[in-house]
């Protein structure tokens, strides 16, 4: 008999997932392993915030579980999963989102005490992963961090709406639902010639694009039942530059906020400084607030 298949994709973080497999198991215990497809051809593309590791699957109707495993067969979690379904085929008996249960390793509170990875707390940084950029590019700034340590730097940042940031593990967001988080990072800004950026003005409104702010980007399904269309919401000005601004020194970006709940993907971004201003970022951190903010 003919089988009616419907295709969907699990889009996940690209960092460290190159050799992972997606394992689909049906009600009879039959397993299917799926390899990922990277949407990048070089490091600039690989670190692009809108490039994914994609795992394509086509299934008939049924009952399934889905999980990711690493090279050693351990169950792992890729920070987030965006589920994207193609239009239903012109036949009957195809799979739908409700047919699949995603399995994931559990996390505990201590695992979520720091939501920024490779934030620059170590004196030496060997890679910029898992830092993302929204089109200026990102690299390790060897010896340019606080006290001569390594830091993270943008490359050829041209536009005020571009910046850098990271994905947040969605398991931690679920575990700490409703909690306040504290963001802090030290930033130094340079003009396109490598000189201190004198055009930054933290006293202007954020939408004047004169100073860096923290934006929380959350991906949302237009219809959570069909998962065919997904869009981005931007919650801006969640952290901002401390005053006074010191053009030739390090400046603190700080803020308190809640994270969006029930989003398949959340990533934070430092953006909105003037055009042609480069960022050097060190000691970036997002931690749950341990005191009562009220």
GROMACS .gro file of C-alpha atoms in nm:
model
  294
    1UNK     CA    1   0.000   0.000   0.000
    2UNK     CA    2   0.104   0.356  -0.057
    3UNK     CA    3   0.235   0.550   0.241
    4UNK     CA    4   0.144   0.915   0.286
    5UNK     CA    5   0.443   1.111   0.417
    6UNK     CA    6   0.464   1.464   0.550
    7UNK     CA    7   0.794   1.647   0.586
    8UNK     CA    8   0.907   1.865   0.874
    9UNK     CA    9   1.237   2.006   1.000
   10UNK     CA   10   1.393   2.041   1.340
   11UNK     CA   11   1.611   2.352   1.317
   12UNK     CA   12   1.863   2.363   1.600
   13UNK     CA   13   2.177   2.545   1.712
   14UNK     CA   14   2.471   2.476   1.484
   15UNK     CA   15   2.745   2.476   1.751
   16UNK     CA   16   2.875   2.128   1.845
   17UNK     CA   17   2.583   1.956   1.668
   18UNK     CA   18   2.769   1.865   1.346
   19UNK     CA   19   2.799   1.497   1.436
   20UNK     CA   20   2.472   1.455   1.622
   21UNK     CA   21   2.186   1.235   1.507
   22UNK     CA   22   1.812   1.281   1.542
   23UNK     CA   23   1.655   0.950   1.645
   24UNK     CA   24   1.288   0.892   1.560
   25UNK     CA   25   1.125   0.592   1.729
   26UNK     CA   26   0.778   0.462   1.644
   27UNK     CA   27   0.531   0.279   1.870
   28UNK     CA   28   0.682  -0.058   1.775
   29UNK     CA   29   1.029   0.049   1.883
   30UNK     CA   30   1.162   0.082   1.528
   31UNK     CA   31   1.425   0.356   1.508
   32UNK     CA   32   1.537   0.587   1.231
   33UNK     CA   33   1.851   0.802   1.255
   34UNK     CA   34   1.866   1.134   1.070
   35UNK     CA   35   2.180   1.338   1.007
   36UNK     CA   36   2.178   1.716   1.013
   37UNK     CA   37   2.238   1.958   0.726
   38UNK     CA   38   2.439   2.271   0.804
   39UNK     CA   39   2.334   2.593   0.630
   40UNK     CA   40   2.684   2.745   0.638
   41UNK     CA   41   2.985   2.744   0.407
   42UNK     CA   42   3.236   2.942   0.618
   43UNK     CA   43   3.276   3.080   0.971
   44UNK     CA   44   3.088   3.400   0.889
   45UNK     CA   45   2.789   3.194   0.777
   46UNK     CA   46   2.833   2.937   1.055
   47UNK     CA   47   2.804   3.203   1.328
   48UNK     CA   48   2.511   3.382   1.161
   49UNK     CA   49   2.217   3.398   1.403
   50UNK     CA   50   1.977   3.287   1.129
   51UNK     CA   51   2.169   2.980   1.013
   52UNK     CA   52   2.069   2.644   1.157
   53UNK     CA   53   2.160   2.281   1.169
   54UNK     CA   54   1.853   2.132   0.998
   55UNK     CA   55   1.724   1.777   1.054
   56UNK     CA   56   1.464   1.685   0.786
   57UNK     CA   57   1.213   1.407   0.853
   58UNK     CA   58   0.921   1.263   0.651
   59UNK     CA   59   0.668   1.046   0.837
   60UNK     CA   60   0.324   0.886   0.803
   61UNK     CA   61   0.066   0.921   1.081
   62UNK     CA   62   0.160   0.737   1.398
   63UNK     CA   63   0.301   0.776   1.747
   64UNK     CA   64   0.666   0.874   1.772
   65UNK     CA   65   0.935   1.002   2.001
   66UNK     CA   66   1.223   1.221   1.887
   67UNK     CA   67   1.557   1.274   2.060
   68UNK     CA   68   1.909   1.387   1.977
   69UNK     CA   69   2.217   1.175   2.048
   70UNK     CA   70   2.586   1.264   2.025
   71UNK     CA   71   2.870   1.058   1.875
   72UNK     CA   72   2.877   0.837   2.187
   73UNK     CA   73   2.503   0.769   2.181
   74UNK     CA   74   2.426   0.997   2.477
   75UNK     CA   75   2.099   1.187   2.477
   76UNK     CA   76   2.176   1.558   2.428
   77UNK     CA   77   1.996   1.888   2.382
   78UNK     CA   78   2.083   2.150   2.116
   79UNK     CA   79   1.982   2.461   2.321
   80UNK     CA   80   1.654   2.492   2.129
   81UNK     CA   81   1.438   2.326   1.862
   82UNK     CA   82   1.240   2.521   1.604
   83UNK     CA   83   0.987   2.286   1.451
   84UNK     CA   84   0.884   2.375   1.094
   85UNK     CA   85   0.623   2.170   0.904
   86UNK     CA   86   0.564   2.177   0.530
   87UNK     CA   87   0.214   2.198   0.387
   88UNK     CA   88   0.010   1.874   0.413
   89UNK     CA   89   0.039   1.647   0.108
   90UNK     CA   90  -0.253   1.557  -0.123
   91UNK     CA   91  -0.310   1.221   0.043
   92UNK     CA   92  -0.441   1.084   0.373
   93UNK     CA   93  -0.256   0.930   0.667
   94UNK     CA   94   0.033   1.175   0.711
   95UNK     CA   95   0.201   1.277   1.036
   96UNK     CA   96   0.119   1.595   1.228
   97UNK     CA   97   0.297   1.779   1.512
   98UNK     CA   98   0.083   1.614   1.780
   99UNK     CA   99   0.212   1.270   1.674
  100UNK     CA  100   0.562   1.336   1.808
  101UNK     CA  101   0.693   1.370   2.163
  102UNK     CA  102   1.037   1.530   2.197
  103UNK     CA  103   1.258   1.372   2.462
  104UNK     CA  104   1.533   1.573   2.628
  105UNK     CA  105   1.779   1.530   2.916
  106UNK     CA  106   1.664   1.699   3.234
  107UNK     CA  107   1.843   2.000   3.379
  108UNK     CA  108   1.874   2.108   3.741
  109UNK     CA  109   1.891   2.454   3.892
  110UNK     CA  110   2.273   2.466   3.916
  111UNK     CA  111   2.299   2.391   3.543
  112UNK     CA  112   2.105   2.712   3.476
  113UNK     CA  113   2.288   2.939   3.719
  114UNK     CA  114   2.472   3.097   3.422
  115UNK     CA  115   2.296   3.124   3.085
  116UNK     CA  116   2.587   3.273   2.890
  117UNK     CA  117   2.841   3.024   2.756
  118UNK     CA  118   3.201   3.123   2.688
  119UNK     CA  119   3.124   3.467   2.824
  120UNK     CA  120   3.486   3.572   2.869
  121UNK     CA  121   3.532   3.496   3.238
  122UNK     CA  122   3.834   3.283   3.145
  123UNK     CA  123   4.153   3.473   3.063
  124UNK     CA  124   4.206   3.268   2.747
  125UNK     CA  125   3.938   3.199   2.482
  126UNK     CA  126   4.005   2.942   2.210
  127UNK     CA  127   3.687   2.992   2.004
  128UNK     CA  128   3.405   3.241   1.958
  129UNK     CA  129   3.147   2.959   1.973
  130UNK     CA  130   2.860   2.977   2.064
  131UNK     CA  131   2.847   3.353   1.998
  132UNK     CA  132   2.614   3.456   1.717
  133UNK     CA  133   2.609   3.768   1.506
  134UNK     CA  134   2.331   3.945   1.319
  135UNK     CA  135   2.562   4.022   1.029
  136UNK     CA  136   2.874   4.201   1.146
  137UNK     CA  137   3.069   3.878   1.203
  138UNK     CA  138   3.233   3.765   1.530
  139UNK     CA  139   3.585   3.663   1.637
  140UNK     CA  140   3.808   3.613   1.940
  141UNK     CA  141   3.986   3.936   2.039
  142UNK     CA  142   4.316   3.798   2.169
  143UNK     CA  143   4.454   4.010   2.452
  144UNK     CA  144   4.199   4.290   2.403
  145UNK     CA  145   3.977   4.204   2.698
  146UNK     CA  146   3.973   4.324   3.058
  147UNK     CA  147   4.324   4.320   3.210
  148UNK     CA  148   4.472   4.187   2.887
  149UNK     CA  149   4.252   3.876   2.872
  150UNK     CA  150   4.079   3.750   2.558
  151UNK     CA  151   3.736   3.881   2.464
  152UNK     CA  152   3.472   3.858   2.188
  153UNK     CA  153   3.468   4.114   1.906
  154UNK     CA  154   3.245   4.206   1.613
  155UNK     CA  155   3.394   4.217   1.262
  156UNK     CA  156   3.304   4.491   1.014
  157UNK     CA  157   2.992   4.604   1.198
  158UNK     CA  158   2.826   4.854   0.963
  159UNK     CA  159   2.468   4.903   1.083
  160UNK     CA  160   2.306   4.999   1.412
  161UNK     CA  161   2.058   4.711   1.404
  162UNK     CA  162   2.337   4.451   1.399
  163UNK     CA  163   2.522   4.302   1.694
  164UNK     CA  164   2.615   3.981   1.869
  165UNK     CA  165   2.464   3.748   2.128
  166UNK     CA  166   2.377   3.387   2.212
  167UNK     CA  167   2.095   3.136   2.223
  168UNK     CA  168   1.955   3.050   2.566
  169UNK     CA  169   1.887   2.690   2.666
  170UNK     CA  170   1.508   2.665   2.655
  171UNK     CA  171   1.509   2.400   2.928
  172UNK     CA  172   1.643   2.661   3.171
  173UNK     CA  173   1.375   2.910   3.068
  174UNK     CA  174   1.109   2.648   3.143
  175UNK     CA  175   1.273   2.549   3.471
  176UNK     CA  176   1.293   2.911   3.592
  177UNK     CA  177   0.957   3.028   3.462
  178UNK     CA  178   0.861   3.373   3.590
  179UNK     CA  179   1.199   3.447   3.749
  180UNK     CA  180   1.395   3.767   3.702
  181UNK     CA  181   1.736   3.750   3.539
  182UNK     CA  182   2.031   3.987   3.561
  183UNK     CA  183   2.239   4.070   3.254
  184UNK     CA  184   2.583   4.223   3.277
  185UNK     CA  185   2.864   4.263   3.027
  186UNK     CA  186   3.163   4.491   2.985
  187UNK     CA  187   3.192   4.655   2.646
  188UNK     CA  188   3.449   4.870   2.470
  189UNK     CA  189   3.351   5.041   2.145
  190UNK     CA  190   3.575   5.144   1.857
  191UNK     CA  191   3.518   5.330   1.533
  192UNK     CA  192   3.602   5.175   1.195
  193UNK     CA  193   3.964   5.294   1.230
  194UNK     CA  194   4.009   5.124   1.568
  195UNK     CA  195   3.991   5.447   1.770
  196UNK     CA  196   3.758   5.506   2.069
  197UNK     CA  197   3.399   5.555   1.950
  198UNK     CA  198   3.308   5.913   2.045
  199UNK     CA  199   2.965   5.904   1.879
  200UNK     CA  200   2.803   5.689   2.151
  201UNK     CA  201   2.546   5.870   2.368
  202UNK     CA  202   2.362   5.660   2.631
  203UNK     CA  203   2.143   5.958   2.728
  204UNK     CA  204   1.949   5.943   2.400
  205UNK     CA  205   1.637   5.722   2.367
  206UNK     CA  206   1.721   5.368   2.259
  207UNK     CA  207   1.539   5.410   1.927
  208UNK     CA  208   1.781   5.690   1.832
  209UNK     CA  209   2.041   5.412   1.791
  210UNK     CA  210   2.315   5.597   1.975
  211UNK     CA  211   2.408   5.339   2.240
  212UNK     CA  212   2.406   4.960   2.280
  213UNK     CA  213   2.106   4.791   2.439
  214UNK     CA  214   2.008   4.432   2.513
  215UNK     CA  215   1.734   4.288   2.293
  216UNK     CA  216   1.562   3.957   2.372
  217UNK     CA  217   1.458   3.784   2.048
  218UNK     CA  218   1.188   3.519   2.082
  219UNK     CA  219   1.068   3.296   1.803
  220UNK     CA  220   0.692   3.229   1.803
  221UNK     CA  221   0.460   3.001   1.606
  222UNK     CA  222   0.175   3.174   1.429
  223UNK     CA  223  -0.027   2.862   1.511
  224UNK     CA  224   0.125   2.632   1.775
  225UNK     CA  225  -0.092   2.341   1.655
  226UNK     CA  226   0.026   2.340   1.293
  227UNK     CA  227   0.380   2.485   1.337
  228UNK     CA  228   0.398   2.587   0.972
  229UNK     CA  229   0.491   2.951   1.020
  230UNK     CA  230   0.727   3.110   1.270
  231UNK     CA  231   0.820   3.472   1.334
  232UNK     CA  232   1.040   3.677   1.568
  233UNK     CA  233   0.936   3.913   1.846
  234UNK     CA  234   1.192   4.165   1.974
  235UNK     CA  235   1.182   4.288   2.333
  236UNK     CA  236   1.427   4.577   2.329
  237UNK     CA  237   1.600   4.792   2.591
  238UNK     CA  238   1.618   4.520   2.858
  239UNK     CA  239   1.971   4.633   2.957
  240UNK     CA  240   2.160   4.949   2.876
  241UNK     CA  241   2.490   5.132   2.913
  242UNK     CA  242   2.586   5.266   3.255
  243UNK     CA  243   2.660   5.639   3.279
  244UNK     CA  244   2.889   5.817   3.222
  245UNK     CA  245   3.014   5.669   2.898
  246UNK     CA  246   3.394   5.639   2.881
  247UNK     CA  247   3.504   5.634   2.513
  248UNK     CA  248   3.856   5.515   2.588
  249UNK     CA  249   3.763   5.255   2.850
  250UNK     CA  250   3.534   4.970   2.949
  251UNK     CA  251   3.164   5.034   3.007
  252UNK     CA  252   2.906   4.822   3.185
  253UNK     CA  253   2.584   4.708   3.017
  254UNK     CA  254   2.335   4.602   3.286
  255UNK     CA  255   1.966   4.521   3.330
  256UNK     CA  256   1.702   4.306   3.502
  257UNK     CA  257   1.424   4.132   3.312
  258UNK     CA  258   1.208   3.825   3.273
  259UNK     CA  259   1.256   3.588   2.980
  260UNK     CA  260   0.969   3.501   2.744
  261UNK     CA  261   0.796   3.173   2.822
  262UNK     CA  262   0.694   2.894   2.583
  263UNK     CA  263   0.904   3.018   2.292
  264UNK     CA  264   1.080   2.746   2.088
  265UNK     CA  265   1.391   2.966   2.064
  266UNK     CA  266   1.518   3.267   2.261
  267UNK     CA  267   1.841   3.452   2.189
  268UNK     CA  268   1.977   3.772   2.334
  269UNK     CA  269   2.163   4.035   2.137
  270UNK     CA  270   2.362   4.350   2.204
  271UNK     CA  271   2.269   4.596   1.929
  272UNK     CA  272   2.165   4.956   1.845
  273UNK     CA  273   2.497   5.136   1.884
  274UNK     CA  274   2.562   5.377   1.594
  275UNK     CA  275   2.662   5.255   1.248
  276UNK     CA  276   3.029   5.159   1.202
  277UNK     CA  277   3.093   5.105   1.574
  278UNK     CA  278   3.267   4.780   1.667
  279UNK     CA  279   3.202   4.593   1.996
  280UNK     CA  280   3.458   4.424   2.218
  281UNK     CA  281   3.264   4.231   2.484
  282UNK     CA  282   3.401   4.063   2.797
  283UNK     CA  283   3.262   3.898   3.112
  284UNK     CA  284   2.909   3.864   2.972
  285UNK     CA  285   2.664   3.699   3.212
  286UNK     CA  286   2.295   3.620   3.256
  287UNK     CA  287   2.208   3.486   3.600
  288UNK     CA  288   1.883   3.433   3.791
  289UNK     CA  289   1.825   3.709   4.046
  290UNK     CA  290   1.869   3.564   4.393
  291UNK     CA  291   1.702   3.845   4.587
  292UNK     CA  292   1.344   3.975   4.579
  293UNK     CA  293   1.341   4.253   4.315
  294UNK     CA  294   1.025   4.399   4.473
   0.00000   0.00000   0.00000
